[in-house]
XYZ file of C-alpha atoms in Angstrom:
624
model
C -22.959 -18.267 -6.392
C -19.574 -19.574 -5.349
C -19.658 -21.600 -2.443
C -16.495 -22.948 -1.640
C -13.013 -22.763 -2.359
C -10.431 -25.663 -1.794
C -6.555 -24.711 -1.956
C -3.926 -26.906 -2.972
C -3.473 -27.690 1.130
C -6.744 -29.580 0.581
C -8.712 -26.272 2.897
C -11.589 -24.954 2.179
C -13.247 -21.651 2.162
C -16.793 -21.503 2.408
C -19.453 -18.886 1.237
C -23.120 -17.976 2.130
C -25.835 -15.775 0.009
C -29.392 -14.890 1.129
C -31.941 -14.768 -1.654
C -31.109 -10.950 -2.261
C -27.569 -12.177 -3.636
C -26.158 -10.445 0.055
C -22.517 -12.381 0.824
C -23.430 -13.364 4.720
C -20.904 -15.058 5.504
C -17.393 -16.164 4.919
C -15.574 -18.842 6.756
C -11.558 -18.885 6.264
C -9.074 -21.726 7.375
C -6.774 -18.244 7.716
C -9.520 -15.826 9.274
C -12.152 -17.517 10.579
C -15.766 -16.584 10.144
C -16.958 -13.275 9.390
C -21.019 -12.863 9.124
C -22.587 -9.951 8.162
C -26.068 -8.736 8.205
C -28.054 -6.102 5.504
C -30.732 -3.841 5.702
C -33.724 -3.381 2.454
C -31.351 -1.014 0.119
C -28.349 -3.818 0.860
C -26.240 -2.190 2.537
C -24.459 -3.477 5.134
C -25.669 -3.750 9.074
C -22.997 -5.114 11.008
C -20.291 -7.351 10.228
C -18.919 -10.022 13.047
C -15.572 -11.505 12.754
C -13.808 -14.634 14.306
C -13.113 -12.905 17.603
C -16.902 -11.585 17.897
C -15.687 -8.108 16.963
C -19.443 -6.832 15.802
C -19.466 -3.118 13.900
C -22.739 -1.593 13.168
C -22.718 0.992 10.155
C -25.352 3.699 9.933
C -26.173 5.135 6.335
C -28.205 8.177 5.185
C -31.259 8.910 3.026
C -28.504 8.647 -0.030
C -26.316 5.393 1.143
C -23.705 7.151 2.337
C -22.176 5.760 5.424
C -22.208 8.109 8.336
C -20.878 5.744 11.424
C -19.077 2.882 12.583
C -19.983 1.925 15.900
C -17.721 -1.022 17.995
C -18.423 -2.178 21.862
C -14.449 -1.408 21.931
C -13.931 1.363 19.293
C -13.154 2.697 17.369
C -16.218 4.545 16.573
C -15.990 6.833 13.391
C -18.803 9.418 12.418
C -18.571 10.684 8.986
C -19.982 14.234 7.842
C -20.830 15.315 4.219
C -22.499 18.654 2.731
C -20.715 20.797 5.018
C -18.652 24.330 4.426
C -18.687 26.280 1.071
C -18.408 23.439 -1.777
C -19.373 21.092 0.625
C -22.452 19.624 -0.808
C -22.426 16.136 -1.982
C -19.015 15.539 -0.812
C -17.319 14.128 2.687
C -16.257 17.063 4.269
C -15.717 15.423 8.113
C -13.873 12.729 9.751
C -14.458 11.884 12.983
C -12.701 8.767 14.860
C -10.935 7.652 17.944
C -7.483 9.528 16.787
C -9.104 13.035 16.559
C -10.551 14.205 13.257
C -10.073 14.885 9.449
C -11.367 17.521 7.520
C -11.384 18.789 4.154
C -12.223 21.675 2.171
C -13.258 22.187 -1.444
C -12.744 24.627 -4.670
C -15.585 25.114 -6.309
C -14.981 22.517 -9.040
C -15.471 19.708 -6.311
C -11.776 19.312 -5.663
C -9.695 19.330 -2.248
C -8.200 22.458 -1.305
C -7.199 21.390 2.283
C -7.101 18.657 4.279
C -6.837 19.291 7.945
C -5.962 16.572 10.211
C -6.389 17.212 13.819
C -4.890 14.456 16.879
C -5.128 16.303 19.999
C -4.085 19.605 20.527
C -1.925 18.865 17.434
C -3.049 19.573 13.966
C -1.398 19.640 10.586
C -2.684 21.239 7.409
C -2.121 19.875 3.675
C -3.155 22.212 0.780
C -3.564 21.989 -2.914
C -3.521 24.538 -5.715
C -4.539 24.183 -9.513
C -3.320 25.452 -12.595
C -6.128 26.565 -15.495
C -5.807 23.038 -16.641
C -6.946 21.393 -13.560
C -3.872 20.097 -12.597
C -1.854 20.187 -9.562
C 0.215 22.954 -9.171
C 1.474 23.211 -5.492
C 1.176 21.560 -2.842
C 1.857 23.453 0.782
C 2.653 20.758 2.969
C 2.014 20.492 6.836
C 5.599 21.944 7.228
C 4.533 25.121 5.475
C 6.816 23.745 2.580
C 5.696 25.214 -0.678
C 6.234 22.034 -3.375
C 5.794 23.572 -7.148
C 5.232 21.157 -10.009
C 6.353 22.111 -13.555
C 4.238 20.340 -16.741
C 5.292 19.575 -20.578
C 3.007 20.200 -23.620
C 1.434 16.480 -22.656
C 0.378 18.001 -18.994
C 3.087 14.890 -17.939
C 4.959 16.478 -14.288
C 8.748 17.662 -15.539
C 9.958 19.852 -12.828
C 9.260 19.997 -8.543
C 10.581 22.979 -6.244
C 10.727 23.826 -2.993
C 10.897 27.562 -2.650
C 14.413 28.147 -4.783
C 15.362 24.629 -4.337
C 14.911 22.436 -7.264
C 14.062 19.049 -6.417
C 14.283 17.471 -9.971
C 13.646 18.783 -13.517
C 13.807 17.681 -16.519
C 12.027 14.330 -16.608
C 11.993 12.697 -19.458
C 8.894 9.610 -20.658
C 9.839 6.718 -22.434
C 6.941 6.782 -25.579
C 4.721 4.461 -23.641
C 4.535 6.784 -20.744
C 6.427 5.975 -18.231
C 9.414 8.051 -16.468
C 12.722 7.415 -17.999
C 14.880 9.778 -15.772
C 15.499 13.389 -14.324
C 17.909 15.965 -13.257
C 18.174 15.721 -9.031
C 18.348 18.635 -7.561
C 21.946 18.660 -6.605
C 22.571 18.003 -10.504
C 23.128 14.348 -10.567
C 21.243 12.315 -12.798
C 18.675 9.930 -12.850
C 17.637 7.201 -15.608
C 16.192 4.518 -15.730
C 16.507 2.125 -18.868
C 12.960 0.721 -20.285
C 12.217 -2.917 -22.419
C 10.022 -2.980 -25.355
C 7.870 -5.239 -23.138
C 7.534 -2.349 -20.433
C 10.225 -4.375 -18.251
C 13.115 -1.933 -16.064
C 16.216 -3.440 -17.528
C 18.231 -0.609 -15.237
C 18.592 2.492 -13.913
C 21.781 4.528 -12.958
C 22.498 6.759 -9.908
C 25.693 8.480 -8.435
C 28.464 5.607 -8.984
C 26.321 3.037 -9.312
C 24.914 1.438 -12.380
C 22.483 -1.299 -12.193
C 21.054 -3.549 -14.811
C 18.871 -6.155 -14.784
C 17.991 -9.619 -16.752
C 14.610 -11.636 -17.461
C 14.091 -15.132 -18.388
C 10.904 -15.941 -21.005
C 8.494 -15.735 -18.211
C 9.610 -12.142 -16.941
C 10.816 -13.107 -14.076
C 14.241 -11.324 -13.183
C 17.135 -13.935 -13.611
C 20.225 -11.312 -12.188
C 21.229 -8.119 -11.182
C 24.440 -6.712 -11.276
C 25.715 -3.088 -10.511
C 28.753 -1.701 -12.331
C 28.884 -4.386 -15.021
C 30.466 -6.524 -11.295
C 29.627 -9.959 -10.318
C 26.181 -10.555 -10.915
C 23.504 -11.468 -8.857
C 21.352 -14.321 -9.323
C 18.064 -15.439 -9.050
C 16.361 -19.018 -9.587
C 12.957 -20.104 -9.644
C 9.923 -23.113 -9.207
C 7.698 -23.878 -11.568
C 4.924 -21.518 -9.756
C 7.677 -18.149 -10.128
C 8.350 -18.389 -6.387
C 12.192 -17.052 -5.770
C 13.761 -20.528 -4.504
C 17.390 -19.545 -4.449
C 19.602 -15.846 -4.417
C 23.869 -15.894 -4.588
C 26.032 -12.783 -4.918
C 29.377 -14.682 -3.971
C 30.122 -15.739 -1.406
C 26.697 -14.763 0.373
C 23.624 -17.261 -0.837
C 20.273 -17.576 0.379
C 17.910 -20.762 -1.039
C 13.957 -21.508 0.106
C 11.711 -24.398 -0.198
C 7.834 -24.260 -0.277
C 4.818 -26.095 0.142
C 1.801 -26.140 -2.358
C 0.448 -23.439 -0.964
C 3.489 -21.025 -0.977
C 4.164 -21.513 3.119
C 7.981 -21.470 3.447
C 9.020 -24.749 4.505
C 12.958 -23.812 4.745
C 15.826 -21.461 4.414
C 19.159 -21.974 3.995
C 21.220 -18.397 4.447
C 24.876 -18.055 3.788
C 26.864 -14.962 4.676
C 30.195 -15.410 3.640
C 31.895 -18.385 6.183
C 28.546 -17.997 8.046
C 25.380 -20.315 7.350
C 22.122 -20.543 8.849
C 19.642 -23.440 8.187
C 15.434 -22.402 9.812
C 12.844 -24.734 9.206
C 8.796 -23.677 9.188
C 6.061 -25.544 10.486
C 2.462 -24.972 9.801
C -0.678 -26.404 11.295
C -2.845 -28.791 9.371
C -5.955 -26.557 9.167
C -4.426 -23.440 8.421
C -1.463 -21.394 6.656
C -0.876 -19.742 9.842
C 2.787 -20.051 10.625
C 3.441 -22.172 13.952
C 7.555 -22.326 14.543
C 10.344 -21.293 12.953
C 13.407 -23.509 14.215
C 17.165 -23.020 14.195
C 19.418 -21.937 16.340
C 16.873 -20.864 18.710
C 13.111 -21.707 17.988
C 10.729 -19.179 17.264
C 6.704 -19.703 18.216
C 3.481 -17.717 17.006
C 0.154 -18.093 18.395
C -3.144 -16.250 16.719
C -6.527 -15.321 17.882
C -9.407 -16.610 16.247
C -9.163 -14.014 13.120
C -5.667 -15.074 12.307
C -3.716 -11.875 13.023
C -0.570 -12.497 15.443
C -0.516 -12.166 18.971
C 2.825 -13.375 20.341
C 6.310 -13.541 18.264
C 7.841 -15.481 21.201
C 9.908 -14.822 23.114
C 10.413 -11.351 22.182
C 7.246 -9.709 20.444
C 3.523 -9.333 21.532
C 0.930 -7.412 19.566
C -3.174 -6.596 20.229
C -5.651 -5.212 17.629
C -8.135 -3.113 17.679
C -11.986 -4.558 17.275
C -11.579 -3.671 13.352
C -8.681 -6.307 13.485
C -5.721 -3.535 12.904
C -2.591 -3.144 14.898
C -2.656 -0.818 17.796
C 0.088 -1.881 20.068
C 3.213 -3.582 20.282
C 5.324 -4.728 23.150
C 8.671 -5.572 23.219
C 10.097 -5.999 26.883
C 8.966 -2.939 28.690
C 8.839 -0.989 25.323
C 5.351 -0.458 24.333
C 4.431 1.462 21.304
C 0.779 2.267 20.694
C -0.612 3.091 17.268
C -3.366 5.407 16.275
C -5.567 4.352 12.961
C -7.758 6.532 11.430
C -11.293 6.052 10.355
C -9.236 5.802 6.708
C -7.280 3.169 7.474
C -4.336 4.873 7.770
C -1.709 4.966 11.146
C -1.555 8.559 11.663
C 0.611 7.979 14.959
C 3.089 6.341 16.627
C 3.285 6.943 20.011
C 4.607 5.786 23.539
C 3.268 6.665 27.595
C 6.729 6.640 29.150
C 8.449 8.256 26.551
C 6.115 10.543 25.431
C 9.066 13.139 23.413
C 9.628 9.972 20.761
C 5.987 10.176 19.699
C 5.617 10.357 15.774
C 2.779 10.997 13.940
C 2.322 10.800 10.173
C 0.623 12.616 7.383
C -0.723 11.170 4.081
C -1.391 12.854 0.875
C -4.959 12.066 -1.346
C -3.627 8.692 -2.882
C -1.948 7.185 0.105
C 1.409 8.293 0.258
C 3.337 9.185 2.774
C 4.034 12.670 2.630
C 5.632 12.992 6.143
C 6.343 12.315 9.569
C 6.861 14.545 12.760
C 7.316 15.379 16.439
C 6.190 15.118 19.730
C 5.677 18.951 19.117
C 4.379 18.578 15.667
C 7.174 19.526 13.776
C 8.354 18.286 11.079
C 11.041 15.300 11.158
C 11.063 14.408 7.237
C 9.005 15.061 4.788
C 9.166 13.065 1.043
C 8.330 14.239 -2.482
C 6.676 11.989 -4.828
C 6.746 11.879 -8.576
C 3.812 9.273 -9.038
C 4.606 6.299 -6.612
C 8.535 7.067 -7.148
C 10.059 9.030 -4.000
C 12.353 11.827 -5.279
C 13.307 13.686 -2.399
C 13.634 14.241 1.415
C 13.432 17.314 3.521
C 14.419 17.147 6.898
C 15.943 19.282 9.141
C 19.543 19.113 8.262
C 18.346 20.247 4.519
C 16.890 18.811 1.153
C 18.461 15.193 0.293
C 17.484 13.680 -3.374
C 15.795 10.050 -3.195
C 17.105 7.334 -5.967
C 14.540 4.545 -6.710
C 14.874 1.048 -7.573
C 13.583 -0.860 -10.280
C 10.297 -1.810 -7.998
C 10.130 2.018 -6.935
C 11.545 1.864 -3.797
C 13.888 4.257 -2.094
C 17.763 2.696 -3.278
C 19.851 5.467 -3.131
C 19.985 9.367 -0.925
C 22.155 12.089 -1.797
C 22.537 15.546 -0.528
C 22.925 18.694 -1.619
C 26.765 18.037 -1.976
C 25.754 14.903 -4.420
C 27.291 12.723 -1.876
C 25.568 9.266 -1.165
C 24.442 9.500 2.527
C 21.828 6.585 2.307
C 22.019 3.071 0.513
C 19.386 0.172 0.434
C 21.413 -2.438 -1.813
C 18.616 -4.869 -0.144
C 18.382 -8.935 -0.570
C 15.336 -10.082 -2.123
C 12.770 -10.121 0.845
C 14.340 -6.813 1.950
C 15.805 -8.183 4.926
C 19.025 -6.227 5.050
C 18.883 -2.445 6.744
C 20.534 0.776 4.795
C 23.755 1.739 5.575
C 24.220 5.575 5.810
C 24.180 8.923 8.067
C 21.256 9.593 7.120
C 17.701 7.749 8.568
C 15.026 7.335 6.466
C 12.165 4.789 7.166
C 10.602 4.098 3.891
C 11.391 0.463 2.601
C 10.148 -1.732 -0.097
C 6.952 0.272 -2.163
C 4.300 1.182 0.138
C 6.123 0.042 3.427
C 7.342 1.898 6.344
C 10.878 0.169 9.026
C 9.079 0.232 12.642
C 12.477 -0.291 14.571
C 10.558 -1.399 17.842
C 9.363 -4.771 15.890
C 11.718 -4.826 13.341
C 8.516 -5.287 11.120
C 7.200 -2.839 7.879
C 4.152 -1.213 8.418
C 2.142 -1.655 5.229
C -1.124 0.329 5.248
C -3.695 -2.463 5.984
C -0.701 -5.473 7.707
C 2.446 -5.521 8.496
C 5.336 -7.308 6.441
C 7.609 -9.244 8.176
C 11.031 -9.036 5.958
C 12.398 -12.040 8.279
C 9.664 -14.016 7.381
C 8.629 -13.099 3.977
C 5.188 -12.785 5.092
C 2.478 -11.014 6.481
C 1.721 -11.212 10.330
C -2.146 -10.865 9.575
C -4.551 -13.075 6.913
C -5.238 -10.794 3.888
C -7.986 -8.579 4.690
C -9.585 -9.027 1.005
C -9.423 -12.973 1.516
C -8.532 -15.072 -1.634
C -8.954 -12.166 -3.819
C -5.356 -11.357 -2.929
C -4.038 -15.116 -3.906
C -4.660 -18.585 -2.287
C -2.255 -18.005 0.526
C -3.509 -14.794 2.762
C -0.191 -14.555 4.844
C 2.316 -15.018 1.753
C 4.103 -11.694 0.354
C 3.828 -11.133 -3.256
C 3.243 -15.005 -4.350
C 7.071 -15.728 -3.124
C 8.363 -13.027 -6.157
C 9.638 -9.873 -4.324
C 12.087 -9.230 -6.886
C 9.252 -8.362 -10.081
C 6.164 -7.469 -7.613
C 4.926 -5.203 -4.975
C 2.229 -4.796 -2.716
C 1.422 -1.484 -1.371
C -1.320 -1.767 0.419
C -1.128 -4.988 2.210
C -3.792 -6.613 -0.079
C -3.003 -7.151 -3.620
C 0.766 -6.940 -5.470
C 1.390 -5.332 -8.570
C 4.189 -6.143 -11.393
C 6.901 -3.578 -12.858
C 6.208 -2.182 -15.850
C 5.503 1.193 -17.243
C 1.778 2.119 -18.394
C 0.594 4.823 -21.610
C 0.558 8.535 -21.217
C -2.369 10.014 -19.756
C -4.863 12.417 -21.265
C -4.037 15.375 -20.058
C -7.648 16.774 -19.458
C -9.168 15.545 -15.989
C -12.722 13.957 -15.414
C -14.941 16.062 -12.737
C -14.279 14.318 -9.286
C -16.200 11.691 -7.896
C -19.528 12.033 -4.996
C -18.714 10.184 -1.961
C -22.307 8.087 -2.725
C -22.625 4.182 -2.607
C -22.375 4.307 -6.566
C -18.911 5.738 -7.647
C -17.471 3.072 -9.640
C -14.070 4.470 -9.417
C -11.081 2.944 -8.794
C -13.112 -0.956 -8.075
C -11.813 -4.192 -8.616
C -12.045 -5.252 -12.072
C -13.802 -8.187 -11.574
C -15.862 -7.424 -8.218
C -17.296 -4.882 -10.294
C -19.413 -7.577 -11.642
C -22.760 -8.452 -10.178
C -26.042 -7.778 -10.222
C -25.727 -4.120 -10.488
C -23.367 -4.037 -13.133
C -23.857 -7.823 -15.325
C -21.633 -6.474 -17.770
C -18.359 -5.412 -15.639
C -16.776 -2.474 -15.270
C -15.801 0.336 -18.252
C -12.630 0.230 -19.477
C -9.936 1.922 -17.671
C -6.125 2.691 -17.676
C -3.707 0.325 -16.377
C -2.059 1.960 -13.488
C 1.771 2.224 -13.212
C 4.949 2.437 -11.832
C 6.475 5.911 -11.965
C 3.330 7.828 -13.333
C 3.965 10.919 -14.798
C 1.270 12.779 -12.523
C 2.035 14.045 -8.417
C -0.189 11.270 -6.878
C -1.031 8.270 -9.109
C -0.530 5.039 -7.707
C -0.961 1.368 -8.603
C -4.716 0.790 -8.221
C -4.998 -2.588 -5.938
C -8.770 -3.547 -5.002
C -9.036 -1.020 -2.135
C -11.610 -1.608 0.424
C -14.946 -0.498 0.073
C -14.510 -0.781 -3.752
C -16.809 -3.672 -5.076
C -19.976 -3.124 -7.513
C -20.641 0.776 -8.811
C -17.672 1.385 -5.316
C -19.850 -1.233 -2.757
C -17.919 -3.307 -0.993
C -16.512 -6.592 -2.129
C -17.900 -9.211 0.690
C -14.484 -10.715 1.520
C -13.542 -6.559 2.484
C -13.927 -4.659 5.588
C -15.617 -1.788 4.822
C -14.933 -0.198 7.417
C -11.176 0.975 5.736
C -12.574 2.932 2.599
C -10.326 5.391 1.878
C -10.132 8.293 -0.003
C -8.123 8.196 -2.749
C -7.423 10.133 -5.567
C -9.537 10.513 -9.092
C -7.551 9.133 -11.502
C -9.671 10.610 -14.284
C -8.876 9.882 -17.767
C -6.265 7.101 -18.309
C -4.487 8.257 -14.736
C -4.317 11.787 -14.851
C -4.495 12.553 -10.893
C -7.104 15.438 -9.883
C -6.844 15.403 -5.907
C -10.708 14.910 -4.687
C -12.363 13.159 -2.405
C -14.307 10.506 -3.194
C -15.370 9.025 0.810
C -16.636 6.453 2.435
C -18.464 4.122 0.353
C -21.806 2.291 1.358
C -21.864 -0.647 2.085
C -23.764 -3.102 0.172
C -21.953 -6.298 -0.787
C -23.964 -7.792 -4.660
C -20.894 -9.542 -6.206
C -21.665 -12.332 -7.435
C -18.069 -13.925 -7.573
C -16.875 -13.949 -3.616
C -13.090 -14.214 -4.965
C -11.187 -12.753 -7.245
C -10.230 -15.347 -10.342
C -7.216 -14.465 -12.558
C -7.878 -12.140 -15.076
C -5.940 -10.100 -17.191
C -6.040 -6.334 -17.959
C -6.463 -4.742 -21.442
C -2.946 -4.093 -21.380
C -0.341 -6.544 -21.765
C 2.140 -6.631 -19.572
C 0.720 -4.407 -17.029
C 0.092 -4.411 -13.234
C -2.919 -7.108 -12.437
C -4.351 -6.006 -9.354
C -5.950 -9.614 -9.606
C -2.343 -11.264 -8.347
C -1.044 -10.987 -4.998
């Protein structure tokens, strides 16, 4: 067994095993200790953290987890076998925001999800065609979204009612989505390498292109055939400087990929911040310039103050619940998924917002005080193609890394730009408001940072406010975003970054939907798969992608819960398994649910070591 780990800061993360090959214990410079306890089938008892935050998990006769009990909640009961279809699968969510169910067809997929906060409740649905695939989706609205297929069973066409929301979209022969036909009628493309690299893509007056050096990194951007942007690097791919003109932003780092300084120019205006870090940790102390910034942690390494403005709590599973800014405080609800369903505040009660996810993470929309709908987004894949809100349908552009560039509406005029600066720093200009940011990330104006599923990003910063939950199988640094490269990788979950690049077709003809038990190896780390339940590592799967040709694919980052045959890896909280969606054969999407995993922790290799994927060139969910 591992045992320790020493970064190039000279700290050291430590590991401990019981005789059983049970992880017990993991003690983090970053995170502090975390031990954990395991009953005779190895699952997991309770898990302790830094602060002293103990959960207890309860499992039944078949491993499945059916509670999560904490001294200071939340506390989330899981039900399974329930309802017509039910057996075998999750069919009930229980937890301190209200409740989650779903319902099943009688081929084991989901039919309807029903999320519940309150006297609020809004209801997802899902339809299939004879092939298996997803025809409509009825969203919480009461939206009717229609998805048309080619000969491959690859999506080509999404409706609303009589509204077209694109058709026509066209695959490059490797797979991936070249363009489409908006819904207003302008067009879409983007422009494809032979190395699976976006060299461009075009919207509504603006044409983009970019260039790579040997080591695919991108070396400039430049819209309209105009002045280019550029892009320099270090030796480790870290982005040390940016210029468009007159405007110019360069950054030094230490050996572990802290930020050590930034020098920002903005026209006749420049801006020099230096960063200081503690000896025994990567936790980020000061920031100084004009003013001087300050951050203090509790013991688990997630951020309490931003002084002098910000202050933040967390919930006994270490995830962000509240936020105070001055007299402003915002309260956040997280589900027993994971995911922040709400948004909500005591003296303001009418600005409440709560959000709805479809099966493979997405955000699908967000709404009222009342429950109504305030926008709603379409998704071809991980690629947003269109918003519906109440002033009418608008038609979502992406960028190169798949996040939301450019918003038309129905007139084709542009009502919504993100020409963003590396880090993503720089806010939209527009009528229009729309919240979505870099690729799995959400704008919270009250902190001015991006909610990202399991942390928040800190644009500002170029880092995370909370130590990776998955430890060093994210990278060596748990705070730093995307190894210091936000122009070629993404990280939509919080935990692990993927690279851009397109992925091969899928087979058309979806594999039956995973049981919710303790032995689903779907959708696991590649490497935590191996251990002593599975010596010879996982089966061979499709790469995931950007722009899939399917409704909900997504990059496939080392989720929580997933670890040997879907047990958890023992640097994850288990706590956070999700359901996500069946990929099935090479990434054809088949909505089901595949629950809570148990909790046993057998890998044999505590950290993730860099490995690549059968497919050259494709997203590693080994790099951060």
């Amino acid at each position: 067994h591992l045992t320790s780990v020493k970064d190039p800061k000279g700290l050291t993360t430590t590991y401990a095993w019981d005789a059983l090959d049970n992880n017990t214990s993991v003690t983090s410079p970053d995170a502090g200790k975390t031990t954990r306890t395991f009953d005779a089938a190895g699952n997991v008892l309770t898990s302790t953290d830094a602060r002293g935050k103990a959960t207890t998990y309860a499992y039944d006769a078949l491993n499945r987890k059916i509670s999560e009990t904490r001294a200071g909640g939340p506390n989330v009961q899981f039900q399974y076998d329930q309802g017509t279809n039910g057996i075998g699968r999750l069919t009930k969510i229980t937890d301190g925001t209200g409740s989650t169910a779903y319902s099943y067809d009688a081929n084991g997929r989901i039919i309807q999800k029903l999320q519940t906060i309150g006297t609020l409740s809004w209801k997802t649905s899902y339809a299939y065609d004879a092939g298996g695939r997803v025809a409509s989706v009825t969203y919480p609205s009461g939206t009717v979204i229609a998805f048309g297929y080619d000969a491959a069973g690859r999506v080509v066409s999404a409706k609303a009612g009589a509204q077209n929301l694109f058709t026509g979209a066209t695959y490059a022969p490797f797979g991936g989505v070249v363009g489409w036909l908006q819904g207003n009628g302008n067009a879409y493309t983007r422009t494809i390498d032979q190395n699976n690299r976006v060299t461009g893509f075009s919207v509504p007056g603006r044409s983009v292109t970019l260039t790579y050096d040997a080591g695919d990194r991108i070396t400039g951007t430049a819209v309209n055939a105009g002045a280019a942007k550029a892009y320099a690097y270090d030796a480790l791919a870290r982005l040390t400087s940016f210029t468009a003109g007159t405007i110019g932003q360069t950054y030094t780092y230490d050996a572990e990929g802290n930020r050590l300084t930034a020098a920002l120019k903005n026209g006749i205006t420049a801006s020099n911040f230096t960063y200081a870090f503690p000896s025994t940790s990567n936790r980020l102390a000061s920031v100084g310039g004009a003013a001087t910034e300050t951050f203090t942690y509790d013991a688990s390494g997630n951020t309490l103050t931003d002084a002098p403005s910000y202050a933040f709590t967390y919930d006994d599973r270490g995830r962000l619940v509240s936020s105070k800014i001055g007299a402003i405080i915002k309260t956040y609800g997280v589900n027993g998924l994971g995911q922040r369903v709400s948004k909500t505040d005591a003296a303001t009660p009418s600005t409440n917002i709560y959000f709805v996810y479809d099966e493979a993470e997405h955000l699908i929309g967000e709404y009222n005080s009342t429950g109504a709908r305030i926008e709603e987004t379409v998704w071809l894949g991980d690629l947003p193609v269109a918003t519906i809100q109440a002033s009418g349908f608008f038609f979502v552009a992406p960028d190169h890394l798949g996040a939301p560039y450019q918003i038309t509406n129905a007139s084709k005029a542009q009502v919504w730009l993100w020409d963003h600066d590396p880090f993503g720093t720089d806010a939209p200009t527009g009528s229009l408001v729309y919240n979505l940011r870099l690729p799995g990330q959400y704008y919270d104006s009250e902190t001015r940072l991006n909610y990202n599923y399991y942390r928040a990003y800190n644009p500002k910063l170029g880092r995370y406010s909370q130590s990776d939950p998955i430890g060093l199988v994210g990278g060596i640094n748990t705070y730093t975003y995307v190894e210091g490269n936000p122009l070629s990788r993404f990280d939509t979950a919080g935990l692990s970054d993927g690279i851009i690049t397109v992925a091969p077709p899928p087979t058309p003809t979806p594999t039956p939907p995973p049981t919710p038990s303790s032995n689903a190896p779907q959708s696991a780390d590649p490497l935590t798969q191996c251990g002593k339940d599975n010596p010879t590592g996982p089966p061979e799967r499709a790469p995931p992608t950007m722009g899939n040709q399917t409704p909900f694919a997504r990059p496939n980052p080392p989720f929580p819960g997933d670890g040997p045959y879907g047990q958890p890896f023992p640097n994850v909280p288990i706590e956070d398994a999700p359901i996500i969606t069946d990929s099935g054969m090479a990434g054809n999407p088949y909505p089901s649910a595949q629950g809570p995993l148990g909790g046993r922790a057998t890998a044999t290799q505590p950290i993730g070591l860099r490995i690549p994927l059968p497919y050259p060139g494709t997203f590693n969910p080994m790099h951060k």
